[in-house]
C-alpha cells in the first residue's frame, strides 16, 4: 500500500514552489516601499522596549507611517497577551 | 533630445552588460545615434563585450574630473555607425562618480544623441543609483530564478522613489522587463519559473525574452555584441527587443521548445 501511495504522490514542481515563495517575499517588500529607512530598526527597538515589560511575539507589533497634508502619523499597534 | 535608458537588475551576472551592448548595437543598426555608458566604476567590462578594450584612453571619471573632454573619451564603434561607448574607470575610488558630474555629462550628450544607455553596476549602492537617477526609462534584466526576481522587485522600488523623476514628481520612469537566460525546456519540465509567473510577480510590461543561448558566450568571447549574430536565437531576440523599444509590435519568439527539423536531427549540430 505504501508503495502505491509513493507512486501516486505527485512531486510538486520546483518552479511552483519558487513562485509561491516569491509572491510572499515580494508582497512583504512592497509593503515596506516608500517608508523611511529607519523604520525596520525603529520597529525592532520598540519591540525590545515593550518586551522589557510584557512578553509579546515578534508579529504582535504592527507599525505604519502615514503622511497627511502637513504632518505624519506613526501608528503603532501592539497585541498584548491575555494576562 | 536623447532618451536616457538605464539597464539595471540589482543582482549581478544576469546579463546587464550583454543586454546593454546588444540593445545599443541594435538601436544603432536601426539608425539611431546611440551612446552606451558603463557606470560600473572599478569593474569596467562593457568595453570588453563591445570589443573596444584596447582603444580605451580616457574614461567616465576622467571626464567628470576634467582631465579629458567628452569627445576624447567617447569611443566610436568599429562595426556600426552612430554607436559610441563611454567606458568606466578602473579606479577603486568609489566617490569618483559625482551626481553633478554625471548630470553634466548627460546634459552634454542629450543634444547629440537619440539614445543614451546607462549600463548599471549590480547592487543598490551609489553607482547603481547614479546610473538610474536621470533615466527616462528602465530596462530591468531578470533571470527566471528566485533571487533575480526578488532583486528586480527591489530595483523597481528604487526606480519609483530614488530617481529624479520620482523626486520631482514628474511622470514616472517607464519600466520594461527583459527576461534573459530563459530555457523553455526547463520551463516545460516545471523546473523554471515561466514567463507568465515572472510577469505576474513583477507586474511590468515585457520588453523582450532572450533564450539561454550558446551564442551569448560566443559573442562575448569575440567582443562582438550578439545582435550582430543574426542567425542566432539570442541575436534575433535582441533585435525583436529593440523593435519593441522603438514602439513596434513584435510577436514573442523563443519562449517555447523549438522542434528540431529532420535534417538537423539527422546531421546533429548544436543549438544555435
XYZ file of C-alpha atoms in Angstrom:
355
model
C 0.000 0.000 0.000
C 2.796 2.346 0.892
C 4.362 1.746 -2.463
C 1.159 2.671 -4.248
C 0.928 5.906 -2.286
C 4.505 6.646 -3.139
C 3.865 6.160 -6.820
C 0.659 8.187 -6.744
C 2.236 11.079 -4.903
C 2.920 13.788 -7.377
C 6.079 15.685 -6.760
C 5.452 19.394 -6.526
C 7.300 21.100 -9.309
C 10.114 23.299 -8.081
C 9.011 26.245 -10.217
C 5.653 26.461 -8.471
C 7.405 26.413 -5.092
C 9.589 29.255 -6.351
C 6.554 31.223 -7.436
C 4.782 30.857 -4.093
C 7.880 31.875 -2.161
C 8.423 34.881 -4.409
C 4.846 36.078 -4.114
C 5.159 36.171 -0.337
C 8.530 37.885 -0.184
C 7.666 40.414 -2.877
C 4.408 41.346 -1.130
C 6.405 41.900 2.052
C 8.987 44.018 0.227
C 6.286 46.145 -1.336
C 4.601 46.826 1.978
C 7.850 48.415 3.094
C 8.307 50.515 -0.025
C 8.381 54.224 0.428
C 8.771 54.116 4.160
C 11.805 55.806 5.715
C 14.992 53.753 6.056
C 14.852 53.896 9.850
C 11.515 52.077 10.097
C 12.775 48.480 10.419
C 15.196 49.495 13.172
C 12.560 51.599 14.929
C 10.197 48.646 14.832
C 12.793 46.329 16.320
C 13.769 48.721 19.097
C 10.155 49.420 20.005
C 9.607 45.695 20.258
C 12.589 45.389 22.589
C 11.268 48.140 24.851
C 7.822 46.560 25.041
C 9.393 43.221 25.860
C 11.023 44.663 28.939
C 7.525 44.878 30.408
C 5.375 42.310 28.618
C 6.296 39.250 26.688
C 4.963 39.581 23.148
C 5.619 37.672 19.945
C 7.589 39.015 17.008
C 4.476 39.540 14.955
C 2.489 41.139 17.762
C 3.585 44.579 16.691
C 2.377 46.500 13.676
C 3.777 49.835 12.761
C 2.876 52.166 9.947
C 3.654 55.683 8.916
C 1.048 57.692 7.058
C 1.638 61.178 5.868
C -1.189 63.641 5.607
C -1.102 67.201 4.366
C 1.363 68.716 6.758
C 2.099 66.014 9.289
C 2.961 62.355 9.502
C 1.220 59.925 11.793
C 3.098 56.997 13.252
C 0.627 54.288 14.122
C 1.660 51.555 16.494
C -0.465 48.520 17.211
C 0.635 46.025 19.821
C -1.345 42.917 20.644
C -0.789 42.054 24.277
C -1.290 38.505 25.501
C -4.097 37.735 27.936
C -2.801 38.218 31.429
C 16.768 65.359 -27.154
C 18.049 61.922 -26.263
C 16.062 59.406 -24.276
C 18.012 58.116 -21.265
C 17.559 54.406 -20.594
C 19.119 52.578 -17.665
C 19.849 48.860 -17.932
C 19.620 47.566 -14.384
C 18.813 44.470 -12.312
C 20.021 44.568 -8.731
C 21.514 41.107 -8.973
C 24.835 40.603 -10.716
C 25.532 38.219 -13.551
C 22.059 38.266 -15.077
C 23.135 39.854 -18.350
C 23.024 43.628 -17.879
C 26.187 44.376 -19.811
C 25.402 41.805 -22.515
C 21.971 43.395 -22.884
C 23.260 46.976 -22.832
C 25.770 46.090 -25.563
C 23.232 44.169 -27.638
C 20.457 46.751 -27.368
C 22.680 49.751 -28.043
C 24.069 47.936 -31.086
C 20.526 47.168 -32.220
C 19.457 50.792 -31.842
C 22.457 51.995 -33.852
C 21.743 49.404 -36.562
C 18.291 50.957 -36.806
C 19.920 54.308 -37.492
C 19.540 55.797 -34.018
C 22.545 57.707 -32.788
C 23.349 55.898 -29.565
C 25.870 56.125 -26.752
C 26.273 53.433 -24.117
C 27.866 54.419 -20.791
C 29.482 51.956 -18.384
C 28.659 53.020 -14.806
C 30.479 50.123 -13.184
C 33.397 52.135 -11.821
C 36.208 49.846 -10.714
C 34.922 46.831 -12.636
C 34.697 48.008 -16.200
C 33.549 45.347 -18.636
C 31.357 46.924 -21.269
C 34.465 47.732 -23.340
C 35.324 44.009 -23.466
C 31.819 42.979 -24.516
C 31.811 45.699 -27.176
C 35.287 44.664 -28.331
C 36.956 48.049 -27.861
C 39.032 47.360 -24.737
C 42.303 48.240 -26.423
C 41.020 51.588 -27.578
C 40.181 52.955 -24.132
C 42.253 56.054 -23.419
C 40.052 58.210 -21.210
C 37.010 57.200 -19.206
C 33.916 58.490 -17.429
C 35.803 59.578 -14.313
C 38.463 61.400 -16.366
C 35.691 63.438 -17.964
C 33.977 64.155 -14.641
C 37.244 65.280 -13.098
C 38.044 67.484 -16.081
C 41.131 65.545 -17.172
C 39.670 64.885 -20.604
C 36.929 66.214 -22.804
C 33.853 64.154 -23.518
C 34.800 63.768 -27.184
C 38.222 62.439 -26.218
C 36.686 59.770 -24.045
C 33.933 58.608 -26.397
C 34.958 55.561 -28.425
C 33.419 55.193 -31.849
C 32.226 51.647 -32.543
C 34.102 49.995 -35.399
C 31.195 47.955 -36.724
C 28.193 50.241 -36.636
C 27.909 53.868 -37.490
C 26.170 56.051 -34.912
C 27.348 54.000 -31.935
C 29.630 55.299 -29.196
C 30.936 53.836 -25.953
C 31.880 55.747 -22.818
C 33.926 53.349 -20.695
C 34.007 53.221 -16.910
C 37.150 53.942 -14.989
C 39.207 51.261 -13.272
C 39.798 53.443 -10.241
C 38.995 51.943 -6.867
C 37.815 55.279 -5.517
C 34.085 54.808 -5.077
C 33.439 58.529 -4.749
C 34.975 59.328 -8.113
C 31.498 59.437 -9.608
C 29.544 62.519 -8.570
C 25.937 63.334 -9.218
C 26.782 66.765 -10.628
C 29.426 65.220 -12.874
C 27.000 62.634 -14.228
C 24.327 65.258 -14.787
C 26.747 67.465 -16.704
C 27.833 64.629 -18.999
C 24.259 63.525 -19.693
C 23.220 67.109 -20.458
C 26.074 67.380 -22.947
C 25.232 64.065 -24.603
C 21.497 64.724 -24.744
C 21.781 67.240 -27.540
C 23.899 64.998 -29.753
C 22.260 61.599 -29.407
C 18.905 59.858 -29.830
C 19.512 57.285 -27.106
C 21.747 57.207 -24.050
C 22.022 53.767 -22.427
C 23.374 53.575 -18.896
C 24.802 50.165 -18.027
C 24.299 49.959 -14.268
C 26.575 48.096 -11.860
C 24.996 45.337 -9.760
C 23.748 46.156 -6.285
C 21.787 49.111 -4.980
C 24.717 51.275 -3.941
C 25.809 54.651 -5.216
C 26.894 53.535 -8.703
C 23.583 51.821 -9.380
C 21.610 54.758 -8.034
C 23.568 57.243 -10.154
C 23.041 55.104 -13.254
C 19.267 55.227 -12.762
C 18.869 58.727 -11.327
C 18.380 60.637 -14.577
C 16.665 57.829 -16.506
C 13.507 58.300 -18.562
C 13.069 54.564 -19.000
C 14.471 51.469 -17.332
C 15.151 48.006 -18.662
C 15.059 45.609 -15.724
C 17.044 42.499 -16.649
C 15.743 39.414 -14.859
C 16.614 35.706 -14.902
C 13.888 33.122 -14.245
C 15.304 32.456 -10.807
C 14.176 33.477 -7.308
C 16.991 35.799 -6.236
C 16.991 37.653 -9.522
C 13.217 38.223 -9.448
C 13.339 39.403 -5.854
C 16.182 41.824 -6.591
C 14.356 43.131 -9.650
C 11.429 43.983 -7.420
C 13.780 45.888 -5.108
C 15.110 47.819 -8.095
C 11.548 48.665 -9.157
C 11.060 50.145 -5.683
C 14.132 52.337 -6.151
C 13.071 53.428 -9.640
C 9.838 54.630 -8.093
C 11.492 56.603 -5.305
C 15.193 57.359 -5.845
C 15.172 58.848 -9.347
C 14.947 62.438 -10.458
C 11.524 61.761 -11.955
C 10.268 60.364 -8.655
C 11.799 63.097 -6.521
C 10.481 65.912 -8.677
C 7.052 64.342 -9.075
C 7.401 64.065 -12.848
C 5.974 61.297 -14.965
C 7.431 58.068 -13.500
C 10.320 56.205 -15.108
C 8.900 53.828 -17.727
C 9.749 50.299 -16.615
C 10.392 47.428 -19.019
C 11.012 43.792 -18.164
C 13.715 41.926 -20.069
C 13.909 38.236 -19.239
C 17.230 36.635 -20.090
C 18.622 33.082 -19.954
C 15.152 31.628 -20.450
C 15.163 27.891 -21.014
C 11.833 26.672 -22.465
C 12.727 23.009 -21.905
C 13.187 23.530 -18.173
C 10.031 25.621 -18.032
C 8.106 22.759 -19.627
C 9.512 20.261 -17.142
C 8.367 22.512 -14.294
C 11.790 23.412 -13.005
C 11.953 27.005 -14.176
C 9.653 29.941 -13.481
C 7.516 30.648 -16.514
C 7.371 33.886 -18.392
C 3.881 34.479 -17.016
C 4.967 33.749 -13.427
C 7.607 36.476 -13.646
C 5.266 38.940 -15.319
C 2.628 38.290 -12.699
C 5.025 38.797 -9.793
C 6.780 41.911 -11.106
C 3.728 43.355 -12.882
C 5.548 45.405 -15.506
C 5.468 45.376 -19.304
C 7.511 42.713 -21.039
C 10.010 44.229 -23.463
C 11.742 41.048 -24.510
C 12.660 37.480 -23.805
C 16.147 36.213 -24.531
C 16.574 32.443 -24.542
C 19.569 30.833 -22.900
C 21.883 30.540 -25.854
C 25.364 29.429 -26.727
C 25.602 32.456 -28.974
C 25.903 34.800 -25.972
C 29.174 33.364 -24.676
C 30.476 33.111 -28.216
C 29.673 36.786 -28.732
C 31.385 37.919 -25.539
C 34.418 35.734 -26.301
C 34.808 37.619 -29.548
C 33.833 41.052 -28.313
C 31.041 41.299 -30.862
C 27.602 42.149 -29.425
C 25.263 39.214 -30.045
C 22.901 41.391 -32.103
C 25.403 41.043 -34.962
C 24.865 37.270 -34.938
C 21.638 37.421 -36.894
C 21.456 33.659 -37.320
C 21.361 33.037 -33.577
C 18.237 32.848 -31.399
C 19.623 35.365 -28.887
C 20.643 37.772 -31.651
C 17.168 37.670 -33.146
C 15.549 38.015 -29.733
C 17.567 41.184 -29.061
C 16.635 42.558 -32.473
C 12.951 41.998 -31.591
C 13.545 43.676 -28.228
C 14.978 46.760 -29.932
C 11.969 46.928 -32.265
C 9.621 46.892 -29.272
C 11.713 49.578 -27.592
C 11.114 51.662 -30.722
C 7.385 51.152 -30.284
C 6.785 48.373 -32.799
C 4.567 45.371 -32.107
C 6.550 42.154 -32.331
C 5.258 38.674 -31.586
C 7.145 36.827 -28.864
C 9.573 34.148 -30.038
C 11.802 31.523 -28.415
C 9.537 31.037 -25.385
C 8.516 27.546 -26.436
C 10.593 24.468 -27.120
C 11.717 24.590 -30.700
C 11.243 21.395 -32.609
C 14.281 20.338 -34.490
C 13.789 19.659 -38.159
C 14.529 16.255 -39.608
C 17.743 17.437 -41.236
C 19.246 18.980 -38.130
C 18.247 15.884 -36.167
C 19.989 13.681 -38.698
C 23.088 15.757 -39.053
C 23.273 16.959 -35.478
C 24.595 20.424 -34.923
C 24.367 22.227 -31.617
C 21.728 24.746 -30.632
C 22.476 27.952 -32.330
